[in-house]
Coordinates of C-alpha atoms and ligand atoms in Angstrom, one line a residue:
M1 CA 5.4 8.0 39.7
M2 CA 6.3 10.5 36.9
F3 CA 3.8 8.9 34.5
E4 CA 0.9 8.0 36.8
T5 CA -1.0 11.1 35.7
L6 CA -0.5 10.1 32.0
R7 CA -1.5 6.5 32.7
Q8 CA -4.7 7.7 34.4
R9 CA -5.5 10.2 31.6
V10 CA -5.1 7.5 29.0
R11 CA -7.3 5.1 31.0
D12 CA -10.1 7.6 31.6
K13 CA -9.7 9.1 28.1
S14 CA -9.1 12.6 29.4
A15 CA -5.7 12.5 27.7
R16 CA -5.3 15.1 24.9
I17 CA -4.0 13.4 21.7
A18 CA -2.1 15.1 18.8
I19 CA -1.6 13.3 15.6
V20 CA 1.2 14.5 13.3
G21 CA 0.4 13.6 9.7
L22 CA -3.2 13.4 8.7
G23 CA -2.9 11.2 5.6
Y24 CA -4.4 7.8 4.9
V25 CA -2.8 6.5 8.2
G26 CA -3.2 9.5 10.5
L27 CA -6.7 10.5 9.6
P28 CA -8.5 7.2 10.4
V29 CA -6.5 6.9 13.6
A30 CA -7.5 10.5 14.6
C31 CA -11.1 9.7 13.9
S32 CA -10.9 6.4 15.8
F33 CA -9.5 8.0 19.0
A34 CA -12.0 10.8 18.7
R35 CA -14.8 8.3 18.4
A36 CA -13.5 6.5 21.4
G37 CA -14.0 9.8 23.4
F38 CA -10.6 11.5 23.3
R39 CA -10.1 15.1 22.2
V40 CA -7.8 14.9 19.2
V41 CA -5.9 17.5 17.2
G42 CA -4.5 16.5 13.9
I43 CA -1.5 18.4 12.4
R44 CA -0.9 18.7 8.7
R45 CA 1.1 21.3 6.8
D46 CA -1.4 21.5 3.9
A47 CA -3.7 24.3 4.9
R48 CA -6.2 23.4 2.2
K49 CA -6.6 19.8 3.5
V50 CA -6.8 21.2 7.1
A51 CA -9.7 23.4 6.1
L52 CA -11.4 20.5 4.4
I53 CA -11.1 18.4 7.5
N54 CA -12.3 21.2 9.8
S55 CA -15.4 21.4 7.6
G56 CA -15.9 17.7 8.2
I57 CA -14.9 16.6 4.7
S58 CA -12.4 13.8 4.2
P59 CA -9.6 14.6 1.8
I60 CA -9.0 10.9 1.3
E61 CA -10.4 9.8 -2.0
G62 CA -11.4 6.3 -2.9
N63 CA -13.9 4.0 -1.2
E64 CA -13.2 4.1 2.6
P65 CA -16.3 2.7 4.3
G66 CA -17.4 4.8 7.2
L67 CA -14.5 7.2 7.2
A68 CA -16.3 10.3 5.7
E69 CA -19.3 9.9 8.0
L70 CA -17.2 9.4 11.1
L71 CA -15.0 12.4 10.3
A72 CA -18.0 14.6 9.9
A73 CA -19.5 13.4 13.2
V74 CA -16.3 13.8 15.4
V75 CA -15.6 17.2 13.9
K76 CA -19.2 18.3 14.5
E77 CA -18.9 17.1 18.1
G78 CA -15.7 19.1 18.5
R79 CA -13.7 16.0 19.3
L80 CA -11.4 16.3 16.3
R81 CA -9.8 19.4 15.0
A82 CA -7.1 19.9 12.4
S83 CA -4.3 22.5 12.4
T84 CA -1.2 23.4 10.5
E85 CA 0.6 24.4 13.8
Y86 CA 3.0 22.1 15.6
G87 CA 2.5 24.4 18.7
E88 CA -0.7 22.4 19.2
C89 CA 1.4 19.6 20.5
R90 CA 2.3 21.6 23.6
A91 CA -1.1 20.8 25.1
A92 CA -1.0 17.1 24.1
D93 CA -0.4 14.3 26.6
V94 CA 0.2 11.8 23.7
I95 CA 1.6 12.6 20.3
L96 CA 1.3 10.1 17.5
V97 CA 3.6 10.3 14.4
A98 CA 2.1 9.2 11.1
V99 CA 4.2 10.8 8.5
E100 CA 5.5 9.1 5.3
T101 CA 8.7 7.2 5.3
P102 CA 9.5 6.5 1.7
V103 CA 12.7 5.1 0.2
D104 CA 14.9 7.0 -2.2
A105 CA 14.0 5.8 -5.7
A106 CA 17.7 5.5 -6.7
T107 CA 19.5 4.4 -3.6
K108 CA 16.6 2.5 -2.0
E109 CA 17.8 4.1 1.3
P110 CA 15.1 5.4 3.8
D111 CA 14.1 9.0 3.1
Y112 CA 13.5 10.3 6.6
R113 CA 13.2 14.0 5.8
A114 CA 9.5 14.2 6.7
L115 CA 10.1 12.1 9.9
Q116 CA 13.0 14.2 11.1
T117 CA 11.2 17.5 10.5
A118 CA 8.2 16.2 12.4
L119 CA 10.4 14.9 15.3
R120 CA 12.2 18.2 15.6
F121 CA 9.0 20.2 15.7
I122 CA 7.5 17.7 18.2
G123 CA 10.6 17.9 20.3
R124 CA 10.3 21.6 20.6
N125 CA 6.7 21.3 21.8
L126 CA 7.0 18.1 23.9
K127 CA 6.0 18.5 27.5
T128 CA 7.4 16.7 30.5
G129 CA 5.3 13.6 31.4
G130 CA 4.1 13.3 27.8
M131 CA 4.4 10.4 25.4
V132 CA 5.4 10.0 21.7
I133 CA 4.3 7.0 19.6
V134 CA 5.6 6.5 16.1
E135 CA 3.1 4.7 13.8
S136 CA 5.2 5.3 10.6
T137 CA 7.0 2.3 9.2
L138 CA 10.6 2.4 10.2
S139 CA 13.7 0.6 9.2
P140 CA 14.9 -1.7 12.1
G141 CA 17.0 0.4 14.5
T142 CA 15.5 3.8 13.6
M143 CA 13.8 4.3 17.0
K144 CA 17.2 4.0 18.7
R145 CA 19.4 5.6 16.0
I146 CA 17.2 8.5 14.9
V147 CA 13.8 8.9 16.7
Q148 CA 15.0 8.9 20.3
P149 CA 18.1 11.1 19.8
T150 CA 16.2 13.6 17.7
L151 CA 13.4 14.0 20.2
Q152 CA 15.9 14.3 23.1
E153 CA 18.0 16.9 21.4
A154 CA 15.0 19.0 20.3
S155 CA 13.3 18.8 23.7
G156 CA 16.2 18.7 26.1
L157 CA 14.3 15.9 27.8
R158 CA 15.2 12.3 28.3
A159 CA 13.2 9.4 27.0
G160 CA 12.0 7.1 29.7
E161 CA 12.6 9.7 32.4
D162 CA 11.0 12.9 31.3
F163 CA 8.8 11.5 28.4
L164 CA 7.8 8.1 27.2
L165 CA 8.6 6.8 23.7
A166 CA 7.2 3.9 21.8
T167 CA 6.4 2.7 18.3
C168 CA 3.2 1.0 17.1
P169 CA 3.6 0.4 13.3
E170 CA 0.4 1.0 11.3
R171 CA -1.4 -1.9 9.7
V172 CA -3.8 0.0 7.4
M173 CA -5.0 -1.3 4.2
P174 CA -6.5 1.0 1.5
G175 CA -10.2 0.3 1.3
K176 CA -10.4 -0.9 4.8
L177 CA -8.7 1.9 6.7
L178 CA -11.2 2.2 9.6
A179 CA -12.1 -1.4 9.9
N180 CA -8.4 -2.5 10.0
I181 CA -7.7 -0.2 13.0
R182 CA -10.4 -2.0 15.0
S183 CA -9.7 -5.5 13.7
C184 CA -6.0 -5.8 13.0
S185 CA -3.6 -6.9 15.8
R186 CA -0.9 -4.4 16.5
V187 CA 2.7 -4.7 17.7
I188 CA 3.9 -2.1 20.3
G189 CA 7.6 -1.5 20.8
G190 CA 8.4 0.4 24.0
T191 CA 11.7 2.0 24.8
T192 CA 10.8 1.2 28.4
A193 CA 8.3 -1.3 29.8
E194 CA 6.2 1.5 31.1
A195 CA 6.0 3.1 27.6
G196 CA 4.8 -0.3 26.2
E197 CA 2.2 -0.6 29.0
I198 CA 0.7 2.8 28.6
A199 CA 0.8 2.6 24.8
R200 CA -1.1 -0.7 25.1
D201 CA -3.7 1.0 27.4
L202 CA -4.1 3.7 24.8
Y203 CA -4.6 1.4 21.8
R204 CA -7.0 -0.8 23.8
H205 CA -9.5 2.0 23.3
V206 CA -9.5 1.6 19.5
V207 CA -8.2 -1.9 18.8
D208 CA -10.2 -5.1 19.5
A209 CA -7.5 -7.5 18.4
D210 CA -4.2 -8.5 20.1
L211 CA -1.9 -5.8 21.3
D212 CA 1.5 -7.4 21.5
V213 CA 4.1 -5.4 23.6
T214 CA 7.7 -5.9 22.8
D215 CA 10.9 -3.9 22.2
C216 CA 11.3 -1.3 19.5
L217 CA 13.7 -3.3 17.3
T218 CA 11.3 -6.3 17.2
A219 CA 8.4 -4.0 16.4
E220 CA 10.3 -2.4 13.5
L221 CA 11.3 -5.8 12.2
V222 CA 7.8 -7.2 12.4
K223 CA 6.3 -4.4 10.3
T224 CA 8.9 -4.4 7.6
T225 CA 9.2 -8.2 7.6
E226 CA 5.5 -8.8 7.1
N227 CA 5.5 -6.8 3.9
A228 CA 8.8 -8.1 2.7
Y229 CA 7.3 -11.6 3.2
R230 CA 4.4 -10.7 1.0
D231 CA 6.7 -9.3 -1.6
V232 CA 8.7 -12.5 -1.7
Q233 CA 5.6 -14.6 -2.0
I234 CA 4.3 -12.5 -4.9
A235 CA 7.7 -12.7 -6.6
F236 CA 7.7 -16.5 -6.4
A237 CA 4.3 -16.5 -8.1
N238 CA 5.6 -14.2 -10.8
E239 CA 8.8 -16.2 -11.4
V240 CA 6.8 -19.4 -11.7
A241 CA 4.5 -17.6 -14.2
L242 CA 7.4 -16.7 -16.4
L243 CA 8.7 -20.3 -16.1
C244 CA 5.4 -21.7 -17.1
Q245 CA 5.1 -19.3 -20.0
S246 CA 8.5 -20.4 -21.3
L247 CA 7.4 -24.0 -21.1
G248 CA 4.0 -23.5 -22.7
A249 CA 2.3 -24.5 -19.4
D250 CA -0.5 -22.6 -17.6
V251 CA 0.6 -21.1 -14.2
W252 CA -3.0 -20.5 -13.2
R253 CA -3.8 -24.2 -13.4
V254 CA -0.4 -25.0 -11.8
R255 CA -1.2 -22.6 -8.9
E256 CA -4.6 -24.0 -8.4
L257 CA -3.2 -27.5 -8.0
V258 CA -0.2 -26.4 -6.0
N259 CA -2.5 -24.7 -3.5
K260 CA -4.3 -28.1 -3.0
S261 CA -1.2 -29.3 -1.3
P262 CA -1.4 -28.7 2.5
G263 CA 0.3 -25.5 3.7
R264 CA 0.8 -24.1 0.2
Q265 CA -0.6 -20.6 -0.6
M266 CA 1.0 -19.6 -3.9
H267 CA 0.1 -16.0 -4.6
L268 CA -1.2 -14.5 -7.8
P269 CA 1.1 -13.6 -10.6
G270 CA 0.5 -10.3 -12.4
T271 CA 1.6 -7.0 -13.8
G272 CA 3.8 -6.3 -10.8
V273 CA 3.7 -4.9 -7.3
G274 CA 2.4 -1.4 -6.6
G275 CA 1.1 0.6 -3.6
H276 CA 2.7 2.5 -0.9
C277 CA 3.8 -0.4 1.4
I278 CA 5.0 -3.5 -0.4
P279 CA 7.4 -1.9 -2.8
K280 CA 9.2 0.1 -0.1
D281 CA 9.1 -1.9 3.1
P282 CA 11.5 -4.6 1.9
W283 CA 14.1 -1.9 1.3
L284 CA 13.4 -0.5 4.8
L285 CA 14.0 -3.9 6.2
V286 CA 17.3 -4.5 4.5
A287 CA 18.5 -1.0 5.1
G288 CA 18.4 -1.7 8.9
A289 CA 20.6 -4.8 8.6
G290 CA 24.0 -5.0 10.1
D291 CA 27.2 -4.6 7.9
D292 CA 27.8 -8.4 8.1
F293 CA 24.5 -9.2 6.5
V294 CA 24.0 -9.4 2.7
A295 CA 20.4 -9.4 1.5
R296 CA 19.9 -11.7 -1.5
L297 CA 16.4 -13.2 -1.6
I298 CA 14.6 -10.0 -0.5
C299 CA 16.4 -7.9 -3.1
A300 CA 16.0 -10.6 -5.8
A301 CA 12.2 -10.6 -5.1
R302 CA 12.1 -6.9 -5.6
A303 CA 13.9 -7.3 -8.9
V304 CA 11.4 -10.0 -10.1
N305 CA 8.4 -7.9 -9.2
D306 CA 9.8 -4.7 -10.7
G307 CA 10.5 -6.7 -13.9
M308 CA 6.9 -7.8 -14.4
P309 CA 5.6 -4.7 -16.2
Y310 CA 8.4 -5.3 -18.8
A311 CA 7.5 -9.0 -19.1
V312 CA 3.9 -7.9 -19.8
A313 CA 5.2 -5.4 -22.4
A314 CA 7.2 -8.2 -24.0
L315 CA 4.1 -10.3 -24.2
A316 CA 2.2 -7.4 -25.8
R317 CA 5.0 -7.0 -28.4
K318 CA 4.8 -10.8 -29.1
A319 CA 1.0 -10.6 -29.5
L320 CA 1.4 -7.9 -32.1
S321 CA 4.1 -9.8 -33.9
L322 CA 1.8 -12.8 -34.1
D323 CA -0.6 -10.5 -35.9
G324 CA 2.2 -9.5 -38.2
L325 CA 2.3 -6.1 -36.6
D326 CA 5.4 -4.2 -35.4
V327 CA 4.9 -2.6 -32.0
R328 CA 6.0 0.7 -33.5
G329 CA 2.9 2.5 -34.6
A330 CA 0.5 -0.1 -33.1
R331 CA -2.5 1.2 -31.2
V332 CA -2.5 -0.4 -27.7
A333 CA -5.0 0.2 -25.0
V334 CA -3.8 -0.5 -21.4
L335 CA -6.8 -1.3 -19.3
G336 CA -6.2 -0.6 -15.6
Y337 CA -3.9 1.9 -14.0
A338 CA -4.6 1.6 -10.3
Y339 CA -2.1 -0.5 -8.3
L340 CA -4.9 -2.7 -7.0
E341 CA -8.2 -4.0 -8.4
D342 CA -11.4 -1.8 -7.7
S343 CA -9.2 1.0 -6.2
D344 CA -8.5 4.5 -7.5
D345 CA -5.0 4.4 -5.8
D346 CA -2.3 4.5 -8.5
R347 CA 0.7 4.9 -6.2
N348 CA 3.7 3.1 -7.7
S349 CA 1.4 1.4 -10.1
P350 CA 3.0 -1.3 -12.3
S351 CA 0.9 0.1 -15.2
A352 CA 3.2 3.1 -15.3
P353 CA 6.4 1.3 -16.4
L354 CA 4.3 -0.9 -18.7
V355 CA 2.9 2.2 -20.5
H356 CA 6.3 3.8 -20.6
Q357 CA 7.9 0.7 -22.2
L358 CA 5.3 0.3 -24.9
Q359 CA 5.7 4.0 -25.7
A360 CA 9.5 3.7 -25.8
W361 CA 9.0 1.0 -28.4
G362 CA 6.9 3.4 -30.4
A363 CA 3.4 2.1 -29.7
E364 CA 0.5 4.5 -29.6
V365 CA -0.7 3.8 -26.1
S366 CA -4.0 4.8 -24.5
V367 CA -5.0 4.2 -20.9
H368 CA -8.3 3.4 -19.3
D369 CA -9.2 3.0 -15.7
P370 CA -12.7 3.1 -14.1
Y371 CA -11.5 4.6 -10.9
V372 CA -8.3 6.6 -11.5
K373 CA -9.8 10.0 -12.3
R374 CA -7.5 11.0 -15.2
Y375 CA -8.2 7.7 -17.0
I376 CA -11.9 7.4 -16.5
S377 CA -13.6 7.2 -19.9
D378 CA -16.2 5.2 -21.7
I379 CA -14.8 1.7 -22.2
T380 CA -16.2 1.5 -25.7
A381 CA -14.3 4.6 -26.7
A382 CA -11.2 3.1 -25.0
V383 CA -11.2 -0.1 -27.0
A384 CA -12.5 1.3 -30.4
G385 CA -9.9 1.0 -33.1
Q386 CA -7.2 -0.7 -31.0
D387 CA -4.8 -3.3 -32.3
L388 CA -4.3 -4.7 -28.8
L389 CA -6.0 -4.6 -25.4
V390 CA -3.7 -5.2 -22.4
F391 CA -5.6 -6.0 -19.2
A392 CA -3.2 -4.8 -16.5
V393 CA -5.6 -4.7 -13.5
A394 CA -8.4 -7.0 -12.5
H395 CA -11.1 -4.4 -12.0
R396 CA -14.5 -5.9 -11.7
Q397 CA -15.8 -3.8 -14.7
Y398 CA -13.3 -5.6 -16.9
R399 CA -14.4 -9.1 -15.8
E400 CA -18.0 -8.2 -16.8
L401 CA -17.2 -6.7 -20.2
D402 CA -19.4 -7.5 -23.2
L403 CA -16.9 -9.4 -25.4
D404 CA -19.1 -9.3 -28.4
M405 CA -19.2 -5.5 -28.2
I406 CA -15.5 -5.4 -27.7
R407 CA -15.0 -7.7 -30.8
R408 CA -17.0 -5.3 -32.9
L409 CA -15.1 -2.2 -31.8
V410 CA -11.4 -3.2 -31.9
R411 CA -9.3 -2.9 -35.1
R412 CA -7.7 -6.3 -34.3
P413 CA -9.1 -8.9 -31.9
T414 CA -6.0 -9.4 -29.8
I415 CA -5.8 -9.5 -26.0
V416 CA -3.0 -9.7 -23.5
D417 CA -4.3 -10.6 -20.0
A418 CA -1.8 -10.0 -17.2
R419 CA -4.3 -10.7 -14.3
A420 CA -6.4 -13.6 -15.6
V421 CA -9.3 -11.2 -15.9
L422 CA -11.1 -12.9 -18.7
D423 CA -12.2 -16.4 -19.3
E424 CA -10.0 -17.9 -21.9
Q425 CA -12.6 -20.1 -23.6
Q426 CA -15.1 -17.3 -23.8
V427 CA -12.5 -15.0 -25.4
R428 CA -11.3 -17.6 -27.9
A429 CA -14.8 -18.5 -28.8
R430 CA -15.3 -15.0 -30.1
G431 CA -12.3 -15.2 -32.3
F432 CA -9.8 -13.2 -30.2
R433 CA -6.1 -14.1 -30.1
Y434 CA -5.6 -14.3 -26.4
L435 CA -2.3 -14.4 -24.5
R436 CA -2.4 -14.7 -20.8
L437 CA 0.7 -13.9 -18.6
G438 CA 2.2 -17.1 -17.3
S439 CA 0.3 -19.3 -19.8
G440 CA 1.8 -20.8 -22.9
C441 CA -1.8 -21.6 -23.8
V442 CA -1.1 -25.4 -23.8
S443 CA -4.2 -26.9 -25.3
I444 CA -5.4 -30.5 -24.4
E445 CA -3.1 -31.8 -27.1
E446 CA 0.2 -31.6 -25.3
G447 CA 2.7 -29.2 -26.8
A448 CA 0.2 -27.2 -28.9
S449 CA 0.8 -23.5 -28.1
I450 CA 0.5 -20.2 -29.8
Ligands
LIG1 N1 -0.3 -8.4 -5.7 C1 0.0 -9.4 -6.6 N2 -0.3 -10.7 -6.3 C2 -0.8 -11.0 -5.1 C3 -1.1 -10.0 -4.1 C4 -0.9 -8.7 -4.5 O1 0.5 -9.1 -7.7 O2 -1.1 -12.2 -4.8 C5 0.0 -7.0 -6.0 C6 -1.2 -6.1 -6.1 O3 -1.8 -6.1 -7.4 C7 -0.6 -4.8 -5.7 C8 0.5 -5.1 -4.8 O4 0.8 -6.5 -5.0 O5 -0.1 -4.1 -6.9 C9 0.2 -4.9 -3.3 O6 -1.0 -5.5 -3.1 P1 -1.5 -5.8 -1.5 O7 -2.7 -6.7 -1.7 O8 -0.4 -6.2 -0.7 O9 -2.1 -4.4 -1.0 P2 -1.4 -3.2 -0.2 O10 -0.3 -2.7 -1.0 O11 -2.5 -2.3 0.1 O12 -0.9 -3.9 1.1 C10 -1.5 -3.7 2.3 C11 -0.4 -4.1 3.3 N3 -0.9 -3.7 4.6 C12 0.0 -2.9 5.3 O13 1.1 -2.6 5.0 C13 -0.6 -2.5 6.6 C14 -0.2 -5.6 3.3 O14 0.6 -6.0 4.5 C15 -1.5 -6.4 3.4 O15 -1.3 -7.8 3.3 C16 -2.4 -6.0 2.3 O16 -2.7 -4.5 2.4 C17 -3.7 -6.7 2.3 O17 -3.7 -7.9 2.5 O18 -4.8 -6.1 2.0

């Protein structure tokens, strides 16, 4: 009976919700629950961002359809408010945790500092009969080993008896933050059956897709596995690309024909794997494994993907050498710095190590990107006088480039294309030397290559 009041408040939307962490996960969630009719307070340490949100302005940059408008509306209606104070949790029936859970760059171990700080503050402000749901991505076993003990210690309460505890890993995708909350199925891990049921009742207000209730460990495994799975798929495409390149074959043609085989879905090779999810979640997955488990494939996939920027740099050095140029002193323009096409998000972008490697070899590197603020410039200025253009990201603007104009502006007509951005025939017809990642440029006469 302890949680009947909570269950009723969740069902009739009178429950007060607090969301700790108002970033690209927490903010759309806060707006979604506010739109559904709940009163929501978002907690974020950054007072400037809090002030922005309370004035109805979204601090999230980039193209997020509907988010800015929804935020303005729910703030205006008084349904969403932001604060820097954890004390706001005291009035909350449900507290969602959406703080970052990165991995240490060197050790690849989970960095839970933000999570543990949040849990300690939440624990001190957690009321009996309330509920905590963790949306942050967690290494398998974290709910049991860290989240539950930290909350119990900070609150003096017992999970399952005095408060309910669950995890519902986020499934947001930059560029589709709001839409995904509504359309993506979610896994809910409950420390008790009651926690899973009430969490499902809560998310039913904002999610149209399946809500699959299970245990915490399974929920933690699903989230980290789904991203490790994608990372391995991408690594396979990248390894086959390097294989094809060494053979003088064309991976893009190979991939096209492989994917005609039933049940195949070979991914796209490229400059590497960036973003805030895929590069880190495989490490969270293996970090939670037992001592008797040795991760081989998952770690190998990470190594393949992390190696791609250097493979592209090597291709650039080869292109220059074919022109009789040493990479030292060569003028190279890297086109694309976001981690994903038509995005301004450059978190963990593969273009960064690519640029650093070329600079380490002594190239004079310039960077252009139509979305990443510090690299926005006129494309004609970006290519003028360059010895080599390296297409690192498949931004739409690059696919639509006037190649005749480019040809007139460059110092040498040489292109390395890491994302199959350009049409090979079109480029060659204009007299460019064109090297595409994963393609040994085999012409119709077998064996002819660069
Ligand atoms: N990438 C490739 N080849 C591919 C696909 C992606 O090189 O075939 C690269 C991208 O260029 C990028 C990185 O991998 O650098 C990640 O790309 P992504 O499409 O996976 O985009 P993310 O990082 O936004 O991934 C998110 C994930 N969603 C969540 O974690 C909730 C992922 O699970 C989704 O599959 C993905 O969005 C999506 O499909 O949009």
